[in-house]
Short mmCIF file of C-alpha atoms and ligand atoms in Angstrom, two decimals:
data_model
loop_
_atom_site.label_atom_id
_atom_site.label_comp_id
_atom_site.label_asym_id
_atom_site.label_seq_id
_atom_site.Cartn_x
_atom_site.Cartn_y
_atom_site.Cartn_z
CA MET A 1 0.68 0.06 -0.26
CA GLU A 2 1.41 3.40 -0.95
CA ARG A 3 2.89 5.31 1.81
CA THR A 4 1.54 8.20 2.91
CA GLU A 5 3.73 10.95 4.55
CA PRO A 6 2.08 13.79 5.47
CA SER A 7 4.02 16.32 6.97
CA LEU A 8 3.95 16.67 11.32
CA ALA A 9 5.07 20.15 12.61
CA GLY A 10 8.11 20.18 14.65
CA LEU A 11 8.11 15.88 14.68
CA PRO A 12 11.46 14.43 13.12
CA GLU A 13 10.52 12.30 10.04
CA TRP A 14 11.10 8.40 9.93
CA GLY A 15 11.24 7.13 6.60
CA ARG A 16 9.41 4.58 8.42
CA CYS A 17 6.48 3.91 10.55
CA GLY A 18 7.81 4.70 14.16
CA VAL A 19 7.49 3.04 17.98
CA MET A 20 5.51 5.51 20.47
CA GLY A 21 7.48 3.15 23.99
CA ILE A 22 4.39 3.85 26.32
CA VAL A 23 4.68 4.82 29.59
CA ASN A 24 1.25 4.42 31.88
CA VAL A 25 2.66 6.85 35.49
CA THR A 26 -0.79 5.02 36.40
CA PRO A 27 -0.58 2.66 39.72
CA ASP A 28 -4.10 0.80 37.30
CA SER A 29 -3.14 1.28 33.98
CA PHE A 30 -4.57 -2.08 31.89
CA SER A 31 -1.52 -4.13 31.87
CA ASP A 32 0.94 -2.28 33.70
CA GLY A 33 -0.88 0.28 36.52
CA GLY A 34 1.55 0.29 39.62
CA LEU A 35 4.73 -0.55 37.48
CA TRP A 36 6.41 2.67 36.65
CA LEU A 37 4.15 5.78 39.23
CA ASP A 38 7.36 6.58 40.23
CA PRO A 39 8.91 9.70 38.44
CA ASP A 40 12.37 8.25 38.64
CA ARG A 41 11.67 4.75 38.13
CA ALA A 42 8.96 5.89 34.85
CA VAL A 43 12.05 7.92 33.48
CA THR A 44 14.73 4.83 33.08
CA HIS A 45 11.81 2.96 32.15
CA GLY A 46 11.28 5.59 29.18
CA LEU A 47 15.19 6.28 28.08
CA GLU A 48 15.30 2.20 28.08
CA LEU A 49 12.50 2.36 25.74
CA VAL A 50 14.44 4.00 22.97
CA ALA A 51 17.39 2.64 23.39
CA GLN A 52 15.36 0.05 22.61
CA GLY A 53 14.57 1.68 19.11
CA ALA A 54 10.94 4.10 20.47
CA ASP A 55 11.32 7.25 18.10
CA LEU A 56 9.07 8.73 21.10
CA VAL A 57 7.65 8.58 23.95
CA ASP A 58 4.10 8.44 25.73
CA VAL A 59 3.65 9.90 29.20
CA GLY A 60 0.29 9.81 31.11
CA GLY A 61 -0.87 9.81 34.59
CA GLU A 62 -5.07 9.32 33.65
CA SER A 63 -6.03 5.03 33.61
CA THR A 64 -8.67 5.34 30.60
CA ARG A 65 -8.87 1.22 30.70
CA PRO A 66 -12.80 0.24 30.48
CA GLY A 67 -14.57 1.17 33.63
CA ALA A 68 -11.60 3.28 35.06
CA LYS A 69 -12.85 6.14 37.32
CA ARG A 70 -11.02 9.49 36.59
CA VAL A 71 -8.06 11.14 38.59
CA THR A 72 -8.54 15.09 39.72
CA GLU A 73 -6.46 17.26 37.29
CA GLU A 74 -3.62 17.82 40.65
CA GLU A 75 -2.24 14.32 40.87
CA GLU A 76 -2.74 13.80 37.05
CA LEU A 77 -0.77 16.60 36.99
CA ARG A 78 1.73 15.72 39.57
CA ARG A 79 1.89 12.06 38.25
CA VAL A 80 2.55 13.25 34.55
CA LEU A 81 4.67 16.57 35.44
CA PRO A 82 8.21 15.28 36.96
CA VAL A 83 8.50 12.87 33.72
CA VAL A 84 7.54 14.83 30.24
CA ARG A 85 10.31 16.83 31.92
CA GLY A 86 12.91 14.65 32.53
CA LEU A 87 12.57 13.06 29.43
CA ALA A 88 12.51 15.69 27.35
CA GLY A 89 15.20 16.88 28.88
CA GLN A 90 17.12 14.43 27.70
CA GLY A 91 16.50 14.83 24.62
CA VAL A 92 13.51 12.12 24.07
CA VAL A 93 10.59 13.14 21.90
CA VAL A 94 7.74 12.63 24.74
CA SER A 95 4.13 12.59 24.22
CA VAL A 96 1.60 13.49 27.14
CA ASP A 97 -1.37 11.01 26.88
CA THR A 98 -3.91 13.07 27.90
CA MET A 99 -7.99 14.47 28.41
CA ARG A 100 -7.10 17.24 30.55
CA ALA A 101 -6.32 20.56 28.68
CA ALA A 102 -4.36 21.99 31.63
CA VAL A 103 -2.25 19.38 31.73
CA ALA A 104 -1.31 19.34 27.93
CA GLU A 105 -0.72 22.89 28.77
CA GLN A 106 2.14 21.97 31.02
CA ALA A 107 3.24 19.58 30.63
CA VAL A 108 4.30 21.41 27.09
CA ASP A 109 5.25 23.83 28.83
CA ALA A 110 8.00 21.20 30.75
CA GLY A 111 8.87 19.98 27.07
CA ALA A 112 6.78 17.84 25.56
CA ALA A 113 6.30 17.36 21.76
CA MET A 114 2.55 16.09 21.52
CA VAL A 115 -1.18 16.15 22.54
CA ASN A 116 -2.33 12.59 23.01
CA ASP A 117 -5.70 12.91 23.50
CA VAL A 118 -7.79 10.34 23.41
CA SER A 119 -11.50 12.14 23.72
CA GLY A 120 -9.83 14.24 20.37
CA GLY A 121 -11.05 17.06 22.06
CA LEU A 122 -14.15 16.39 23.36
CA ALA A 123 -13.66 15.63 27.09
CA ASP A 124 -12.14 19.42 27.88
CA PRO A 125 -13.69 22.25 26.27
CA ASN A 126 -10.61 24.36 26.75
CA MET A 127 -8.40 21.04 25.19
CA VAL A 128 -8.20 22.60 21.60
CA LYS A 129 -7.71 25.85 22.30
CA VAL A 130 -4.49 24.78 23.78
CA ALA A 131 -3.60 22.84 21.11
CA ALA A 132 -4.50 25.56 18.78
CA GLU A 133 -1.99 27.50 21.18
CA THR A 134 0.65 24.78 21.57
CA GLY A 135 0.97 24.32 17.60
CA VAL A 136 2.43 20.42 18.27
CA PRO A 137 1.51 17.10 17.27
CA PHE A 138 -2.54 16.42 18.45
CA VAL A 139 -3.81 12.56 18.33
CA VAL A 140 -7.43 13.15 17.26
CA MET A 141 -8.76 9.68 18.22
CA HIS A 142 -11.94 8.56 17.58
CA TRP A 143 -13.72 8.35 20.99
CA ARG A 144 -17.63 8.56 22.17
CA GLY A 145 -17.64 8.91 26.03
CA GLN A 146 -15.93 8.34 28.96
CA SER A 147 -14.57 4.58 30.31
CA ALA A 148 -16.92 4.14 32.92
CA SER A 149 -19.11 4.30 30.26
CA MET A 150 -18.22 3.30 26.59
CA ASP A 151 -18.59 0.19 26.63
CA ARG A 152 -22.46 0.73 26.39
CA LEU A 153 -21.91 2.66 23.26
CA ALA A 154 -20.47 0.41 21.31
CA GLN A 155 -22.81 0.53 18.34
CA TYR A 156 -22.50 1.09 15.11
CA GLN A 157 -24.19 -0.83 11.47
CA ASP A 158 -20.85 0.17 9.90
CA VAL A 159 -18.31 0.49 11.86
CA VAL A 160 -15.60 1.25 9.79
CA THR A 161 -17.35 4.04 7.37
CA GLU A 162 -18.91 5.49 10.71
CA VAL A 163 -15.90 5.69 12.85
CA VAL A 164 -13.85 7.13 10.09
CA ALA A 165 -16.81 9.99 9.51
CA GLU A 166 -16.95 10.24 13.37
CA VAL A 167 -12.94 11.47 13.02
CA GLU A 168 -13.32 13.80 10.23
CA ARG A 169 -16.20 15.99 12.16
CA GLN A 170 -13.78 16.16 15.11
CA LEU A 171 -10.88 17.09 12.34
CA GLU A 172 -13.39 19.11 10.76
CA ALA A 173 -14.40 20.70 14.30
CA VAL A 174 -10.17 21.44 15.60
CA VAL A 175 -9.71 23.01 12.66
CA ALA A 176 -12.53 25.52 12.51
CA ALA A 177 -11.40 26.36 15.86
CA GLY A 178 -7.81 26.80 14.86
CA VAL A 179 -6.00 23.74 14.75
CA ARG A 180 -3.78 23.60 11.59
CA PRO A 181 -4.40 20.62 10.35
CA GLU A 182 -0.21 20.27 9.42
CA GLN A 183 -0.72 19.02 13.91
CA VAL A 184 -2.89 16.76 13.75
CA VAL A 185 -2.82 12.54 14.44
CA VAL A 186 -5.85 10.58 13.76
CA ASP A 187 -6.75 6.97 15.80
CA PRO A 188 -8.75 4.67 15.74
CA GLY A 189 -9.19 4.24 18.82
CA LEU A 190 -9.17 0.77 19.46
CA GLY A 191 -10.70 -0.47 21.84
CA PHE A 192 -12.69 2.32 22.70
CA ALA A 193 -16.36 1.67 22.17
CA LYS A 194 -15.03 -0.82 20.15
CA THR A 195 -16.89 -5.13 20.85
CA ARG A 196 -13.30 -6.99 20.17
CA GLU A 197 -15.47 -7.72 16.20
CA ASP A 198 -15.17 -4.19 15.81
CA ASP A 199 -11.29 -3.60 16.71
CA TRP A 200 -10.92 -6.53 14.19
CA LYS A 201 -12.48 -5.08 11.27
CA LEU A 202 -10.96 -1.44 12.04
CA LEU A 203 -7.02 -3.27 10.98
CA ALA A 204 -8.15 -5.37 8.57
CA ARG A 205 -9.65 -1.67 6.88
CA LEU A 206 -6.87 0.72 7.85
CA ASP A 207 -6.35 1.36 4.08
CA ALA A 208 -9.99 3.33 5.09
CA TRP A 209 -8.21 5.88 7.07
CA HIS A 210 -5.92 7.77 3.74
CA ARG A 211 -7.96 9.68 2.67
CA LEU A 212 -8.31 12.04 5.86
CA GLY A 213 -5.15 12.44 4.09
CA ARG A 214 -3.33 12.76 7.72
CA PRO A 215 -1.17 10.91 9.42
CA LEU A 216 -2.19 7.31 11.36
CA LEU A 217 -1.56 6.41 14.93
CA VAL A 218 -2.13 2.25 15.50
CA ALA A 219 -2.32 1.73 18.97
CA ALA A 220 -3.97 -2.16 19.90
CA SER A 221 -0.67 -3.03 22.49
CA ARG A 222 -2.14 -5.53 24.77
CA LYS A 223 -5.54 -5.32 23.97
CA ARG A 224 -8.30 -7.14 24.50
CA PHE A 225 -9.49 -8.34 21.42
CA LEU A 226 -5.80 -9.85 21.48
CA GLY A 227 -6.10 -11.44 24.83
CA THR A 228 -9.28 -12.65 23.79
CA LEU A 229 -7.69 -13.87 20.96
CA LEU A 230 -5.20 -15.97 21.46
CA ALA A 231 -7.49 -17.53 25.00
CA ASP A 232 -6.32 -21.36 26.16
CA PRO A 233 -8.01 -23.31 24.60
CA LEU A 234 -9.49 -25.52 26.80
CA THR A 235 -10.51 -23.34 30.13
CA GLY A 236 -11.54 -20.10 27.73
CA GLU A 237 -9.20 -17.54 30.00
CA LEU A 238 -7.80 -14.67 28.53
CA ARG A 239 -3.64 -14.61 27.62
CA PRO A 240 -2.58 -12.71 30.38
CA PRO A 241 -1.60 -8.35 28.99
CA LYS A 242 1.52 -9.00 29.04
CA GLU A 243 1.78 -12.31 27.10
CA ARG A 244 -0.20 -10.24 24.70
CA ASP A 245 3.56 -8.94 23.28
CA ALA A 246 4.34 -11.24 19.69
CA ALA A 247 0.77 -10.95 18.80
CA SER A 248 1.20 -6.61 19.55
CA ALA A 249 4.26 -6.74 17.73
CA ALA A 250 2.74 -9.31 14.52
CA VAL A 251 -0.24 -5.36 14.33
CA SER A 252 3.19 -3.34 13.67
CA ALA A 253 3.88 -4.80 11.25
CA LEU A 254 0.97 -5.02 9.89
CA ALA A 255 -0.17 -1.39 10.29
CA ALA A 256 2.94 -0.61 9.05
CA ALA A 257 2.19 -1.97 5.50
CA ALA A 258 -1.08 -0.57 5.82
CA GLY A 259 0.59 3.01 6.07
CA ALA A 260 0.60 3.49 9.50
CA TRP A 261 2.09 7.06 10.41
CA SER A 262 3.75 5.33 13.35
CA VAL A 263 2.27 2.41 17.11
CA ARG A 264 1.76 2.83 20.53
CA VAL A 265 3.04 -0.11 21.83
CA HIS A 266 4.43 -1.06 25.15
CA GLU A 267 7.11 -3.42 24.79
CA VAL A 268 8.68 -1.50 21.98
CA ARG A 269 12.23 -3.81 21.18
CA PRO A 270 9.32 -6.55 18.96
CA SER A 271 7.56 -3.75 17.44
CA ALA A 272 10.49 -1.29 16.60
CA ASP A 273 12.29 -5.08 14.28
CA ALA A 274 8.53 -5.60 12.79
CA VAL A 275 8.44 -1.55 11.06
CA ARG A 276 12.09 -2.07 10.41
CA VAL A 277 11.15 -5.13 8.61
CA GLU A 278 8.64 -3.75 6.73
CA ALA A 279 10.20 -0.88 5.38
CA ALA A 280 13.14 -3.09 4.37
CA LEU A 281 10.34 -4.99 2.44
CA ARG A 282 9.52 -1.30 1.05
CA ALA A 283 12.48 -0.75 0.44
CA ALA A 284 13.22 -3.98 -1.55
CA ARG A 285 10.29 -3.17 -3.81
N1 LIG B 301 -5.10 3.45 24.37
C1 LIG B 301 -5.06 3.60 25.80
C2 LIG B 301 -4.49 4.73 25.76
N2 LIG B 301 -4.51 5.68 25.03
N3 LIG B 301 -4.04 6.43 22.93
C3 LIG B 301 -3.94 6.54 21.49
N4 LIG B 301 -3.73 7.67 21.40
N5 LIG B 301 -4.67 5.37 20.65
C4 LIG B 301 -5.36 4.51 21.87
O1 LIG B 301 -5.79 4.22 21.56
C5 LIG B 301 -5.29 4.46 23.63
C6 LIG B 301 -4.65 5.98 24.01
C7 LIG B 301 -5.43 2.78 26.98
O2 LIG B 301 -4.23 1.70 26.13
P1 LIG B 301 -3.06 1.59 27.98
O3 LIG B 301 -3.90 1.69 28.98
O4 LIG B 301 -2.22 0.85 27.72
O5 LIG B 301 -2.20 2.93 27.59
#
């Protein structure tokens, strides 16, 4: 498939699908909750991810797993800012994973180069203004509502068409509110108001995003649809999150082949290798 590489304000070009490593500074994220709550450990982990081949590191202080309760803004800032500052201070390209305008703004002041808002500007009325004013790349992910209720919102006639159209509308809305189109990254939001079948259908049709003309971020890492796919055939028990990394890397290779701008993963090395394999194949054509 044709590789569309629209320019993305202020970020380096990798010449292949990028790898975004995840540092969740949370006690309750579904696969790594509690591991990186201490800021020094979180910074060390982020640097390890870069050493393993991450092109950028996504720092988040609030879990968005289905059913998760929201943390206060104060607590989110306390978790995220020292880690953003520590990593950016060492030259790492940092993205901040937040739905709050104040967190995004202060994280950019602390050195973040990108804002990853899983609500695409819908959760906080001030977010789009902050995205416009800071001018950094801004992720518009497909989102239908907060984690506490999102599983009920997974109702589609034709999931691919509807998800792309809803993101396109939000892309138009953020641009109308002052965000430059070159800032925007789009994301199907796998697992957010999606059934397992919806996630597979979206992955099967990543080409449907090309018409938006914006870089595509794919975040499948360790998600439940992979746990279900790899469930124990005897007991039906889901494969635990940390044992979904080979499948996550397989998705990375396929997403790269479908022209994704970047994949977002917990375990970086296998996906960093996978996107390099895909780039070598592409170059040999
Ligand atoms: N998923 C999670 C968190 N942040 N950001 C983007 N852009 N896209 C996603 O699909 C996404 C995200 C949930 O996964 P985690 O708890 O493992 O970080």
